[in-house]
Structure formats: C-alpha cells, structure tokens
Coordinates of C-alpha atoms and ligand atoms in Angstrom, one line a residue:
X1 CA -13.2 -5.8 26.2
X2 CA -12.1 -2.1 27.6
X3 CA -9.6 -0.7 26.0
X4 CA -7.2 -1.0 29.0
X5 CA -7.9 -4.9 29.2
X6 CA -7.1 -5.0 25.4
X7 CA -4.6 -3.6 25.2
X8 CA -3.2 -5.6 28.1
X9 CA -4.1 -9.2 26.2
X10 CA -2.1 -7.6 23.1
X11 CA 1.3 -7.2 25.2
X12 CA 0.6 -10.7 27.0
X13 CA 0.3 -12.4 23.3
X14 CA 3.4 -10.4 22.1
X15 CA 5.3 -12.0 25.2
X16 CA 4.2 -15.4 24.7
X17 CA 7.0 -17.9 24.2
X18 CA 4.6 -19.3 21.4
X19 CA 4.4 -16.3 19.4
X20 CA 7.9 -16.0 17.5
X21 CA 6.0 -19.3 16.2
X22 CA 3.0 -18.7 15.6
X23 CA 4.1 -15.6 13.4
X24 CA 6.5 -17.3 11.5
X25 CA 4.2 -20.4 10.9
X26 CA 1.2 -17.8 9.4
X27 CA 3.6 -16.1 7.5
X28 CA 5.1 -19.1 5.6
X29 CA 1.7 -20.1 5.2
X30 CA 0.4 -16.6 3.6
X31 CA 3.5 -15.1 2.6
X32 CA 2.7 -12.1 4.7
X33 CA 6.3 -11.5 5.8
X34 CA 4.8 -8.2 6.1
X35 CA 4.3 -8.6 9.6
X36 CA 7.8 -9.7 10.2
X37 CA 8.6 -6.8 12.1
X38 CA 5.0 -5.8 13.3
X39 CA 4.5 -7.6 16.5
X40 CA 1.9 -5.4 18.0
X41 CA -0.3 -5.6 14.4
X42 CA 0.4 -8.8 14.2
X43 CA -1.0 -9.9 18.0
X44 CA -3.6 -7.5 17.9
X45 CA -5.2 -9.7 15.0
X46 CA -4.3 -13.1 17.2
X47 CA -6.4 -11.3 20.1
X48 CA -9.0 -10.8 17.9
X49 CA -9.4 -14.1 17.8
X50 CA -8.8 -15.6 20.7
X51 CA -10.5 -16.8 22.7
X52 CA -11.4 -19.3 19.7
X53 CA -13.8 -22.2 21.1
X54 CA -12.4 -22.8 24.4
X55 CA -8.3 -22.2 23.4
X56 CA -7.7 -18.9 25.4
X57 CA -3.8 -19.5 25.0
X58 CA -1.0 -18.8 22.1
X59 CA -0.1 -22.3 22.6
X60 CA -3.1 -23.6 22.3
X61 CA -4.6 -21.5 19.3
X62 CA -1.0 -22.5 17.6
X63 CA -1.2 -26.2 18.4
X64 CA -5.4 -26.0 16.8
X65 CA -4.0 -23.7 13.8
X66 CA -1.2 -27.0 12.5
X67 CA -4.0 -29.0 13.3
X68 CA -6.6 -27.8 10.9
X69 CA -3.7 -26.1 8.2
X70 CA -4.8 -22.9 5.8
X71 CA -7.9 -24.3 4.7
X72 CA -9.3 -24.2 7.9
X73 CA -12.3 -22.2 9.1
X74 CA -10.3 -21.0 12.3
X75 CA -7.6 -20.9 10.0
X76 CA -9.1 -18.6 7.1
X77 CA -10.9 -16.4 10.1
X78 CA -7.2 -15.2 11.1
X79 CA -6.2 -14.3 7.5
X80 CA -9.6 -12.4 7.5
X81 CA -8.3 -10.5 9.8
X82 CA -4.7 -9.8 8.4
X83 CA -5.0 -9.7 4.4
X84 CA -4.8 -6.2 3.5
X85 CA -7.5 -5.6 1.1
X86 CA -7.1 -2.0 -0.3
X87 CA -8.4 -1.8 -3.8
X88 CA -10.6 0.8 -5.6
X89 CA -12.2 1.0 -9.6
X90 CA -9.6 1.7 -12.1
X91 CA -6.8 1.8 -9.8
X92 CA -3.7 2.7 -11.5
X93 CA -5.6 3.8 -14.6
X94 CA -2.6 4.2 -16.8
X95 CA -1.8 0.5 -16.6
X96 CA -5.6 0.0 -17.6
X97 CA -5.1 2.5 -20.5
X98 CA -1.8 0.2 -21.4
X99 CA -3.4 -3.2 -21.8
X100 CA -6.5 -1.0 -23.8
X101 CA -3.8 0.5 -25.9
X102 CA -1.3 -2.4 -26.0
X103 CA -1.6 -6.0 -24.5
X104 CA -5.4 -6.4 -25.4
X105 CA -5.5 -5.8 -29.6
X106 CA -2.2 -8.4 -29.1
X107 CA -4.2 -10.8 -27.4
X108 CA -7.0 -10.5 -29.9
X109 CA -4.7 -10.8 -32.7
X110 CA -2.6 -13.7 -31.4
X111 CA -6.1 -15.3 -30.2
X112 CA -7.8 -15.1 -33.6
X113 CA -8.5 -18.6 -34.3
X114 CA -8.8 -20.2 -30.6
X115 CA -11.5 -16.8 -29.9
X116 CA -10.6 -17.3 -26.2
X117 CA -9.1 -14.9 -23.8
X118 CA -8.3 -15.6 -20.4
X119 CA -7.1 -12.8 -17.5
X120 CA -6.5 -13.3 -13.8
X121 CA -6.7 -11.3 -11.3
X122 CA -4.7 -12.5 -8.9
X123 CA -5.1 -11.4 -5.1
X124 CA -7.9 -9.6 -6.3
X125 CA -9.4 -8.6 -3.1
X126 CA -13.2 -7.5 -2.8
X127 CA -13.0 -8.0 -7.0
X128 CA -12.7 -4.1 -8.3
X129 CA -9.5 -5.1 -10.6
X130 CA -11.6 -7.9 -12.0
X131 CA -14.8 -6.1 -12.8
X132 CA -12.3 -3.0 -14.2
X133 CA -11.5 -5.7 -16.6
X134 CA -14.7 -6.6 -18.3
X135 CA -15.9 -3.0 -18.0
X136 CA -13.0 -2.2 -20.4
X137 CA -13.5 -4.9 -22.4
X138 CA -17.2 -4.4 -22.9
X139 CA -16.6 -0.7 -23.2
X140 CA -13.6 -0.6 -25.8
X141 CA -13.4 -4.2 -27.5
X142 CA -17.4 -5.1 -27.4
X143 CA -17.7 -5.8 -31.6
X144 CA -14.0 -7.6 -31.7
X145 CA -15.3 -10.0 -29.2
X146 CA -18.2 -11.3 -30.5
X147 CA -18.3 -15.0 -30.3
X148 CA -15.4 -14.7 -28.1
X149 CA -15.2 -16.6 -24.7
X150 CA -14.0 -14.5 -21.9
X151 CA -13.1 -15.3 -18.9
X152 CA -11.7 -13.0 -16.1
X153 CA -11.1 -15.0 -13.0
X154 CA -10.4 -13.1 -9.6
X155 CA -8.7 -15.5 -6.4
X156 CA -7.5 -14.3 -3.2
X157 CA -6.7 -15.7 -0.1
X158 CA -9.4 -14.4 2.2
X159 CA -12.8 -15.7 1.5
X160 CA -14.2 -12.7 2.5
X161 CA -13.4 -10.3 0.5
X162 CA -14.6 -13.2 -2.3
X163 CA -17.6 -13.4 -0.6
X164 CA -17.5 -9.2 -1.4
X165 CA -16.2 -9.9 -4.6
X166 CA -19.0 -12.0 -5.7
X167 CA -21.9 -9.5 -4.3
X168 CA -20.1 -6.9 -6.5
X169 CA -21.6 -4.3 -4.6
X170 CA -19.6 -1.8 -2.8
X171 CA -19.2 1.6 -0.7
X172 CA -17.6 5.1 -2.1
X173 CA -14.4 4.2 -1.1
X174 CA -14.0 1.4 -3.2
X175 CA -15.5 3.8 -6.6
X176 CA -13.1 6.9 -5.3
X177 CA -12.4 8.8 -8.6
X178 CA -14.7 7.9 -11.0
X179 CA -16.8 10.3 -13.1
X180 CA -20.6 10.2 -12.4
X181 CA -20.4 9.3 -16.1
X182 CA -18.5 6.0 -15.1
X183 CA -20.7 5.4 -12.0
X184 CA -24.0 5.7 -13.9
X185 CA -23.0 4.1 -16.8
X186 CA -21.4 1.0 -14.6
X187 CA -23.3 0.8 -11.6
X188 CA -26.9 0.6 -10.0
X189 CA -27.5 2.7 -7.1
X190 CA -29.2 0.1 -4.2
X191 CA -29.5 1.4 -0.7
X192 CA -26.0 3.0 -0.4
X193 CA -23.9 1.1 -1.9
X194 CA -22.6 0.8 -5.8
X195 CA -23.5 -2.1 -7.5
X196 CA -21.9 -3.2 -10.3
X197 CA -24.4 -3.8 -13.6
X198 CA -25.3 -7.5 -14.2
X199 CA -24.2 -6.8 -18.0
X200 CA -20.5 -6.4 -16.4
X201 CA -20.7 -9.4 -14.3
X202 CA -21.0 -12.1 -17.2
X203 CA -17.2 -12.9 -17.7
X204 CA -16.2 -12.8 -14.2
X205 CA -15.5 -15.6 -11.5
X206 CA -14.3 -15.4 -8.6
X207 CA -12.1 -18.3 -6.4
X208 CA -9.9 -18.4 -3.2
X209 CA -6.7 -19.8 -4.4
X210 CA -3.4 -19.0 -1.8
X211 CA -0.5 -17.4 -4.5
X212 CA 2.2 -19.1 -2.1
X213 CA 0.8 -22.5 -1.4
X214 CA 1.0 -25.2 -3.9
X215 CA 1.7 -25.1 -7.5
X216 CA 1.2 -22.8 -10.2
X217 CA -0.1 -23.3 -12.8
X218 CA -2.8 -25.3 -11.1
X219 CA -4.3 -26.8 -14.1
X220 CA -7.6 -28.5 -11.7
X221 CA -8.2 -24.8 -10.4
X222 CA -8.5 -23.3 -14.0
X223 CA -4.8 -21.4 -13.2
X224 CA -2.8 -21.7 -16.1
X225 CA -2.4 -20.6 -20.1
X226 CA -3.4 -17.1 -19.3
X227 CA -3.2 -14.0 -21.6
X228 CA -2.9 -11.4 -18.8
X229 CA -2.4 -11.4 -15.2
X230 CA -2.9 -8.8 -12.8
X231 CA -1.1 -9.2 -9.9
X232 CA -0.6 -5.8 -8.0
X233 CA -0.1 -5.0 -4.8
X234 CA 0.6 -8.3 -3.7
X235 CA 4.0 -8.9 -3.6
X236 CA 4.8 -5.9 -1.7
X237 CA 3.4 -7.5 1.3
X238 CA 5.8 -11.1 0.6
X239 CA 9.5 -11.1 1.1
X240 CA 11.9 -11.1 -1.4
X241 CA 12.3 -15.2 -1.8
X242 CA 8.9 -15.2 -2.0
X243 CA 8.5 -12.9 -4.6
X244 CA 11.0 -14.2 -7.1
X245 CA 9.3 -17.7 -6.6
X246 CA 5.5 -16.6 -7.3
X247 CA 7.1 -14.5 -10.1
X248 CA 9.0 -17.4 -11.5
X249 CA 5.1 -19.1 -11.5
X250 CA 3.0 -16.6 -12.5
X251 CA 5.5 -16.8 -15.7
X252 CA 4.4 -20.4 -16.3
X253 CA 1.3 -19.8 -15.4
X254 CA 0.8 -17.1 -19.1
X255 CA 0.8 -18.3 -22.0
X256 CA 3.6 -17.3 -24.5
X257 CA 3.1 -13.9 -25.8
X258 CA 1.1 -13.4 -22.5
X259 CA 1.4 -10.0 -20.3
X260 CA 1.7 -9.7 -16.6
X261 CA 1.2 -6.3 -14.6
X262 CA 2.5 -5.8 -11.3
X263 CA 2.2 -2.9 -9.1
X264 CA 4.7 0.0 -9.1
X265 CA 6.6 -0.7 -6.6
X266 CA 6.6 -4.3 -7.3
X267 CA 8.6 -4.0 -10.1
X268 CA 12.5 -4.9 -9.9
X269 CA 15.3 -5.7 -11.6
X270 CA 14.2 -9.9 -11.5
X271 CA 11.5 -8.7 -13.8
X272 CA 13.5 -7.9 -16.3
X273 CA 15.1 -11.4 -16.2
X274 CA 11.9 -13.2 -16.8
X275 CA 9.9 -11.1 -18.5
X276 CA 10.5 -8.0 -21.5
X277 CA 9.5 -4.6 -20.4
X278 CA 7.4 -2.9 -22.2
X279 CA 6.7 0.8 -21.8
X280 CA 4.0 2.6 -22.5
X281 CA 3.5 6.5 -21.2
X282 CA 2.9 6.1 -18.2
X283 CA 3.1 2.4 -17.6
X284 CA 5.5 -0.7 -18.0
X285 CA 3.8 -4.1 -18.8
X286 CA 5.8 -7.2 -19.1
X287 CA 5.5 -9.9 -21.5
X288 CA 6.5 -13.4 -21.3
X289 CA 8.6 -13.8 -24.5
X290 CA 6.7 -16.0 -27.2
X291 CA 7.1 -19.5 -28.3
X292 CA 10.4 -19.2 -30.7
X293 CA 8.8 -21.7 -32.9
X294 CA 6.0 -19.0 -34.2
X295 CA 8.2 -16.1 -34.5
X296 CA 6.1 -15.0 -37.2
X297 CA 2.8 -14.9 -35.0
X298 CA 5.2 -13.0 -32.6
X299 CA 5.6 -10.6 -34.2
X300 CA 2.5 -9.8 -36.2
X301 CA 1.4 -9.8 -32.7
X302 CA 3.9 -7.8 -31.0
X303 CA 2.7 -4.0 -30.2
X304 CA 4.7 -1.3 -31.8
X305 CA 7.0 0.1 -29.9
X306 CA 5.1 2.9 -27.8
X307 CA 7.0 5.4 -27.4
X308 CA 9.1 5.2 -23.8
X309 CA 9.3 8.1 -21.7
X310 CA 12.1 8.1 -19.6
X311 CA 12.6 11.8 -19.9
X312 CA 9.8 13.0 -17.5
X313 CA 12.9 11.3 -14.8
X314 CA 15.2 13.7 -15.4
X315 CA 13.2 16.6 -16.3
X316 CA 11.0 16.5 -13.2
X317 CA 11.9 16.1 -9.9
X318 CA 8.2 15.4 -8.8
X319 CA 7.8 11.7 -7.7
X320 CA 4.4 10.5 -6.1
X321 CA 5.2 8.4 -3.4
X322 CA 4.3 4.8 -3.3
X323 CA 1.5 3.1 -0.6
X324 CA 2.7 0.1 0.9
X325 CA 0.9 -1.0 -2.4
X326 CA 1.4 1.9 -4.7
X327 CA 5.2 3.1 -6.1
X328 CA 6.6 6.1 -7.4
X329 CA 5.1 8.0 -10.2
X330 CA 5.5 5.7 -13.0
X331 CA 6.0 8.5 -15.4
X332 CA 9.1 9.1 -13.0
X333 CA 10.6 5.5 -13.4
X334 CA 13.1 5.0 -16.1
X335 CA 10.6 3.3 -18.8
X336 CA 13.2 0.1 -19.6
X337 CA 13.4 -0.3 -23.4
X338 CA 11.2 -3.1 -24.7
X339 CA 13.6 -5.4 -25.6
X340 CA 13.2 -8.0 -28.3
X341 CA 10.0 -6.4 -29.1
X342 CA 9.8 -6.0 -32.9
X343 CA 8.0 -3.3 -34.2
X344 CA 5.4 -4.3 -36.7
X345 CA 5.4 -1.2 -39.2
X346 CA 8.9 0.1 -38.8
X347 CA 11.5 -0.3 -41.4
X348 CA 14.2 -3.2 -40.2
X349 CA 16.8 -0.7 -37.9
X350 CA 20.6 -1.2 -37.7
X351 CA 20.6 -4.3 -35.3
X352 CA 22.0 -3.0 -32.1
X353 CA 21.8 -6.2 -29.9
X354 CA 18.8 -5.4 -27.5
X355 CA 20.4 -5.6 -24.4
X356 CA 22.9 -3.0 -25.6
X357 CA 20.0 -0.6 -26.4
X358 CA 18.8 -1.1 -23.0
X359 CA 22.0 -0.8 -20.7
X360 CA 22.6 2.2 -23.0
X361 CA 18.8 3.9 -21.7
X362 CA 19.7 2.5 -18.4
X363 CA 23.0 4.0 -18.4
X364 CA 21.6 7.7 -19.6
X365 CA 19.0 7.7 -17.3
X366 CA 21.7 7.1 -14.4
X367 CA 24.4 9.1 -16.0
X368 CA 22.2 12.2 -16.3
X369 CA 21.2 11.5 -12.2
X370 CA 25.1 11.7 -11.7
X371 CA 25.8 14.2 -13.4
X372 CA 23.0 16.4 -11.5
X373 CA 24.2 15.2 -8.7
X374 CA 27.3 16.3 -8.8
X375 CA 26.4 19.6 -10.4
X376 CA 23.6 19.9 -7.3
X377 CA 26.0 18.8 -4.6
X378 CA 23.8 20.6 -1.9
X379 CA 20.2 20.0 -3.6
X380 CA 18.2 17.1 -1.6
X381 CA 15.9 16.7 -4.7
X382 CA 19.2 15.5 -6.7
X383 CA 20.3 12.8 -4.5
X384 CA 16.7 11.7 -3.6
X385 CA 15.8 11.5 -7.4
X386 CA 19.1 9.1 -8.2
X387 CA 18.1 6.5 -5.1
X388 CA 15.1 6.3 -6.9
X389 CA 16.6 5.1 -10.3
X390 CA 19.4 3.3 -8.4
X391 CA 16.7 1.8 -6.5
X392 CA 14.9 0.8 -9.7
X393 CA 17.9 -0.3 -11.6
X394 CA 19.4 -1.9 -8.5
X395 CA 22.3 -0.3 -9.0
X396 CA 24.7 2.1 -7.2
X397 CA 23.6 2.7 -3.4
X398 CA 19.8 4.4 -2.9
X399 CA 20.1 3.8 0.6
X400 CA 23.6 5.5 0.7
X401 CA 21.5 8.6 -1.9
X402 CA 18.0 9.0 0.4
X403 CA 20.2 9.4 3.6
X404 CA 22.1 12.5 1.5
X405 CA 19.0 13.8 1.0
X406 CA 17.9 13.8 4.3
X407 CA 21.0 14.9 5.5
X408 CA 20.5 17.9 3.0
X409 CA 16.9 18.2 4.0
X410 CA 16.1 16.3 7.5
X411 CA 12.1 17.8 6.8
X412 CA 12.6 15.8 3.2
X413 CA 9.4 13.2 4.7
X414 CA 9.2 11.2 1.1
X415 CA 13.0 10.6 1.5
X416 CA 12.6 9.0 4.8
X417 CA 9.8 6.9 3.5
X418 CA 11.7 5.5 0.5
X419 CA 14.9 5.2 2.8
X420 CA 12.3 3.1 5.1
X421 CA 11.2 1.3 1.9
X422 CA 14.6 0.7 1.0
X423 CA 15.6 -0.9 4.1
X424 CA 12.5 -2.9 4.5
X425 CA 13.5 -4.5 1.0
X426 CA 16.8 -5.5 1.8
X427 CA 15.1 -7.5 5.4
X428 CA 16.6 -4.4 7.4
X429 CA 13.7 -4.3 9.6
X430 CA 14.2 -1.9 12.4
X431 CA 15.9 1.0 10.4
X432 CA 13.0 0.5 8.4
X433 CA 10.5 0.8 10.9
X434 CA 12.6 4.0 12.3
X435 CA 12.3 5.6 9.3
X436 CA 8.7 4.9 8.5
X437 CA 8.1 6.3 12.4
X438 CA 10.0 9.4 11.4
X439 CA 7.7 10.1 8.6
X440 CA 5.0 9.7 10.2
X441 CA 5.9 12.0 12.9
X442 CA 6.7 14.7 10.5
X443 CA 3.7 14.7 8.9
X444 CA 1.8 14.8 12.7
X445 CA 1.6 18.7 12.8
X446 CA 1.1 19.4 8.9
X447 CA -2.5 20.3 7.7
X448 CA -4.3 17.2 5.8
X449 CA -4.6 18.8 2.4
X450 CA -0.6 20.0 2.2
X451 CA 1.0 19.5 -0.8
X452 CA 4.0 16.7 0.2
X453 CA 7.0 17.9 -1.1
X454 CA 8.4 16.1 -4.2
X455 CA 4.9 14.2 -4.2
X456 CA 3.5 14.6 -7.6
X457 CA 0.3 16.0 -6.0
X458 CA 0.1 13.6 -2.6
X459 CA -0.9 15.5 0.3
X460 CA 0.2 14.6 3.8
X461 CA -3.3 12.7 4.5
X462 CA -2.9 10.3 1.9
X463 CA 1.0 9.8 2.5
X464 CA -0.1 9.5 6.8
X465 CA -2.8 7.0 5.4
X466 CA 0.2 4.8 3.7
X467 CA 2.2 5.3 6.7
X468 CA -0.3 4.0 9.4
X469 CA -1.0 1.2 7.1
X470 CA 2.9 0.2 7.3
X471 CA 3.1 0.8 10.7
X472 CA 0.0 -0.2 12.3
X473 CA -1.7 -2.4 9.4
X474 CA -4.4 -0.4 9.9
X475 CA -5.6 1.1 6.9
X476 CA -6.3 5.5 7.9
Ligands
SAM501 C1 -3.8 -4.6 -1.4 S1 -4.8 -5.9 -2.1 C2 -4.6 -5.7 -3.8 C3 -5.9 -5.8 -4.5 C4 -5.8 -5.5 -6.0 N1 -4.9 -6.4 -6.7 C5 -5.4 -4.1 -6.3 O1 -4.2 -3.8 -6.6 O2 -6.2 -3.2 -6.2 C6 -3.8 -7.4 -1.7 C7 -4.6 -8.6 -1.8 O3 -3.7 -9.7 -1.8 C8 -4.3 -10.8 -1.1 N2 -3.3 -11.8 -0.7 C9 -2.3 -11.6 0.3 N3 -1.6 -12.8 0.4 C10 -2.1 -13.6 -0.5 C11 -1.8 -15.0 -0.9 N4 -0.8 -15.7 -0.3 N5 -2.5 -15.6 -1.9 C12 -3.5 -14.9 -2.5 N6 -3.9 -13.6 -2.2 C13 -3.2 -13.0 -1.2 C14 -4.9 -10.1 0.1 O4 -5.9 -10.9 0.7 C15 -5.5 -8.8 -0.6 O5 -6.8 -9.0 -1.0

C-alpha cells in the first residue's frame, strides 16, 4: 500500500464505530491497556491485518476475532503484531547478580533434599531472560547442582517470539553489552546471528501461556510451586487492576520461601503487601514469606541481610530514567528494609517490630527529600528527586513535586517523562500523553550522544528510543 493510502486506512479504522470495541475487547483479552490511549498504534496494527481472508471491515474482523477467541491463529497474528518484545542478555544485571548473590544459595539450601529447582520466566519474549538463567547457573552454581533437576520455563503470549525463543539464535541487539568474553564463551557465531551454546539450552523450555487469561497456578501447564519468577517488563504495559491481580497469582504461583523479580518500575507499594523486600546493592527482590510451620528451615534459609543502600537517594541526585519497561536507577530507589527477614549469623537484635524499622527507613528517606526541599526551594533537582520517592512510597504528591520541577526548570525533559509516567499510572491518559509529547519534542534538536540531565549516564537517543516506544509503540 503507498504510504498516502496507509495512512488513510489507519484514520478510516480509528473512526470506525467498531473500534472503541475492538480495542477494548483485545485489551481485556491481553492486558495491553497500554494501548488505551494509542489509537493511531493501536489501528495501525489492526490495518496490518486487515484485509484478513475476505473481512476488509472493523466490524467484520471484530465479529471473526469473538468467534475464534485468543487462541486463534487470526487471533495470535494480531498480538504478534502488538506484544512489545524488547529484551536483551543480562538485562538488568544487578537483579542477576542478586538472585547469584542472594535468592539462588537460598533455593539450594531450602531445596536440599527434593534437589529440584524450578524458575519462570514469565513474558519472556524471544527467551534472553530465560537462557540468562541457566548461563548463571551453569557458570556460578555448576558443582552444587549436580544431580539436581532444573528447570527454567519461559511463556509468553506471542508465539513468535517462542518460536525465536526456541531457535535461541539472535541478532546484536538482543547480546547489546556483553563482553566478547561472554559472547564467545556463551555463543556460536552462525551466519550473523548469536547462537546460544547447546550446553546452555538443556534446562530450558519454552511455552505460550497468556499471564491474564485463566488461572494461576496452572498446575496442567507445569505453572505453579516455583522458586523464582521473573516477570519484568510486563506489568508496565497492564493497568493497574490488572497488575494487582497477576501479582496476587504470581504469589501463589511460588512456592514458600520463593522470590519474584519485577522490573524497576514495576515495583509499588502492593508489593510490599504481598511480598518482603529484600535489598540488595543495587536491586530489590521479593520473597513470598515461608510456610510458618518450618520457621526453622526459614530461616536457615533466609539470606543475611545485605546490606541496603538507601543512601545513594539522598546523596545523588542522578536517576536513570526508566523505558516504558526499565525504572529509575535502582541504586536511586529507597532500598525498603527486608522485613521479617532474619539474619542467619547476627546476634538476636533488640526486637524493633519490623514494620517499625521499615516506616522508620521510609520515613528518613522522605524526611531527608523534605528537608532538601525546603532548604533547595528553587533547585528543580530537589523537587524532582522527592516525586520520585513519593512516587515509590506512594506517598505525598509526585505529580504535585515533577510539575515544581518543571516549573523550576521547563528544559528538565526526565521530569516531564516521569510526570507523564505519573499520570499514565493513575489512568490520566491525555496529560500523560502531553507530557510524554513534550519530551519528546525537547529532545528533537539535542545531539544523540548528549548526556540527559539527571540521567545516570542516558543520553537523549536512548531516552527518544523510550519515548517513541510510548508514543508510537514503535520501538526507535
Ligand atoms: C518487554 S517484553 C519483556 C521481556 C523480558 N521479560 C525482559 O524483561 O527482558 C514484554 C513481554 O511480555 C509479553 N506479554 C504481554 N502481555 C502478555 C500476557 N498477557 N501474557 C503473557 N505475556 C505477555 C510480550 O509478548 C512481551 O514478550
């Protein structure tokens, strides 16, 4: 089709009386509220399929999607189309050096007589999280599991990127970052792409399992009495109801003592609810609390308490800016105070009840904020810095904090995209899009390899590259 003619099908599907519908039916089905406010994505991907067979209209291509439901070829084709599928080797390597420092010796310990350990990597895309896994396993805990059954089981929604997943060969976007050490030790050159080494594919499986459809734990699908899940980058894309619901399940779905990661920006306050933080530099991992009938297994198997590092918050004002699947520099985020987590070697403290200790952290964290607020009345950096630990706490107003900043600074480009991210969490979706627009635009006329400011090292291109994928869907 010419782009004119394209563009014209687009607007005619936007305008469709069918396609409030149509959206709203794919997005209970995916949880892609995503696209809630991206009407021209959103129909750009419907006109990629149509016409589909002989349906040429909205109504029609709606009226053959009920009929056939998710599982459906014509079905699956359109959430090809709109799964976002960004993913890359070792993404996030701190929260890999976390479970190698923390979660994995505690599954091995608290696993020592069944010698079975089971992870999931859920919405796993083309599979890079799920080979990361057995890399570090088979790199760092090879002896320890000897005998051991392992299983690492990857599911998404879109069958193509399992098809991907299960090739396990890939581009250099997707093995960005990594040493030549790590790509000749882990890879086999063929043709141009990077395959991963049969001896890392032995543990892991991949499935199409939808995270918002049916139950969880799905015992007859293999989901359920896991040690670890992964499920990053994910949630961001669901709305909020959503997200507290697959949270609530991916909690039954571990088993006791078992540890979930989430991506940066996918952690809020519900966490906290379900699951005890547990910070590690750099990283927060959760843990589902363990049975109270071994508490003796709990806590031979509980990690020591690592030391927390909330003080990088208020010593820095240097925060990385999130993707629409990445967060704030962790190292920035108030590191929540494991609570009931006993440490193994450490003398038996004056019991403070835990969630004392932890309001008390929470409170310095924000206290200090405050108090630099008010001693920085006219520094943008001071008021973005406490939206982002009100924003994390969800406390206080961040919304009310990144519009000071911009105020203070209207150039301040990371403040408009967390006010933007702000917004878009609380469902307001056109202040949201106008800030994520305003961003963008900023960042128009600035050269590619420019520092952002207040970025932790992000320069414009990759912050434009998180940007276009907000507002277009289109990955840069
Ligand atoms: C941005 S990728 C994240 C990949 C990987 N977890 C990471 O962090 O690198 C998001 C993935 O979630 C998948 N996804 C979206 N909605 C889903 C759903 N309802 N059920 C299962 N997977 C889903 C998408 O297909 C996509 O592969």
């Amino acid at each position: 089709m010419m782009p004119n003619a394209a563009a014209a099908g687009i607007e005619a599907i936007r305008r469709d009386p069918n396609f409030p519908r149509l959206k709203s039916m794919v997005i209970d089905a995916t949880g892609l509220a995503y696209y809630a406010d991206k009407d021209a994505a959103f129909a750009e991907r419907i006109n990629r399929r149509l016409p589909f067979g002989s349906i040429a209209t909205v109504g029609g291509y709606l009226a053959a999607l009920e009929a056939e439901g998710p599982a459906g070829a014509e079905y699956q084709g359109l959430i090809n189309e709109l799964a976002v599928g960004e993913t890359f080797f070792f993404r996030y390597i701190e929260q890999f050096d976390a479970l190698r420092a923390v979660a994995i010796p505690e599954c091995l310990r608290r696993n020592q007589s069944s010698r079975l350990l089971r992870i999931w990597s859920a919405g796993c895309s083309i599979g890079p999280e799920a080979y990361t896994l057995e890399i570090l396993l088979k790199q760092h805990f090879a002896s320890q599991l000897d005998g051991w059954q392992v299983h690492i089981v990857g599911t998404d929604i879109n069958g193509a990127f399992l098809e991907q997943a299960r090739r396990g060969a890939y581009g250099d976007w997707a093995v960005r970052g990594l040493s030549p050490e790590t790509l000749d030790a882990c890879f086999d050159r063929q043709d141009k792409l990077w395959s991963v080494k049969p001896k890392y594919r032995q543990w892991t499986s991949f499935m199409p399992f939808n995270l918002v459809d049916g139950s969880i734990p799905s015992y007859p699908h293999g989901i359920g009495h896991f040690d670890i899940i992964l499920c990053r980058n994910v949630m961001i894309y669901f709305d909020e109801a959503t997200r507290h619901r697959l949270l609530g399940n991916l909690h039954k779905a571990l088993a006791d003592g078992g540890w979930l990661v989430v991506g940066h920006a996918e952690a809020g306050p519900q966490m906290n609810e379900l699951f005890i933080p547990v910070s590690v530099p750099g990283a927060t991992l959760y843990r589902k609390q363990a049975e109270p009938a071994a508490p003796a297994m709990a806590d031979r198997g509980t990690p020591p308490r690592p030391a927390a590092a909330p003080a990088p918050l208020l010593k820095s004002r240097r925060a990385a800016a999130p993707a629409p699947d990445a967060a704030p520099d962790p190292a920035l985020r108030p590191a929540p105070r494991a609570r009931k987590v006993t440490p193994a070697a450490t003398p038996p403290a004056a019991p403070t009840p835990p969630d004392t200790a932890e309001t008390n952290e929470r409170s310095t964290v924000l206290e200090a904020c405050l108090a630099r607020v008010e001693a920085n009345r006219l520094d943008p950096g001071a008021h973005y810095q406490l939206g982002l630990v009100e924003e994390e706490l969800g406390v206080g107003d961040p919304v009310a904090a990144f519009k000071r900043a911009l105020y203070l600074d209207p150039r301040f480009v990371l403040a408009d995209y967390h006010l933007a991210l702000a917004y878009w969490r609380r469902g307001r979706l056109v202040p949201a899009q106008r800030h994520f627009r305003n961003a963008r635009e900023a960042l128009e006329i600035r050269p590619d390899d420019e520092a952002v400011a207040e970025g932790g090292g992000l320069t414009v291109q990759e912050l434009r590259g998180m940007l276009d994928l907000w507002l277009t869907g289109e990955e840069g």
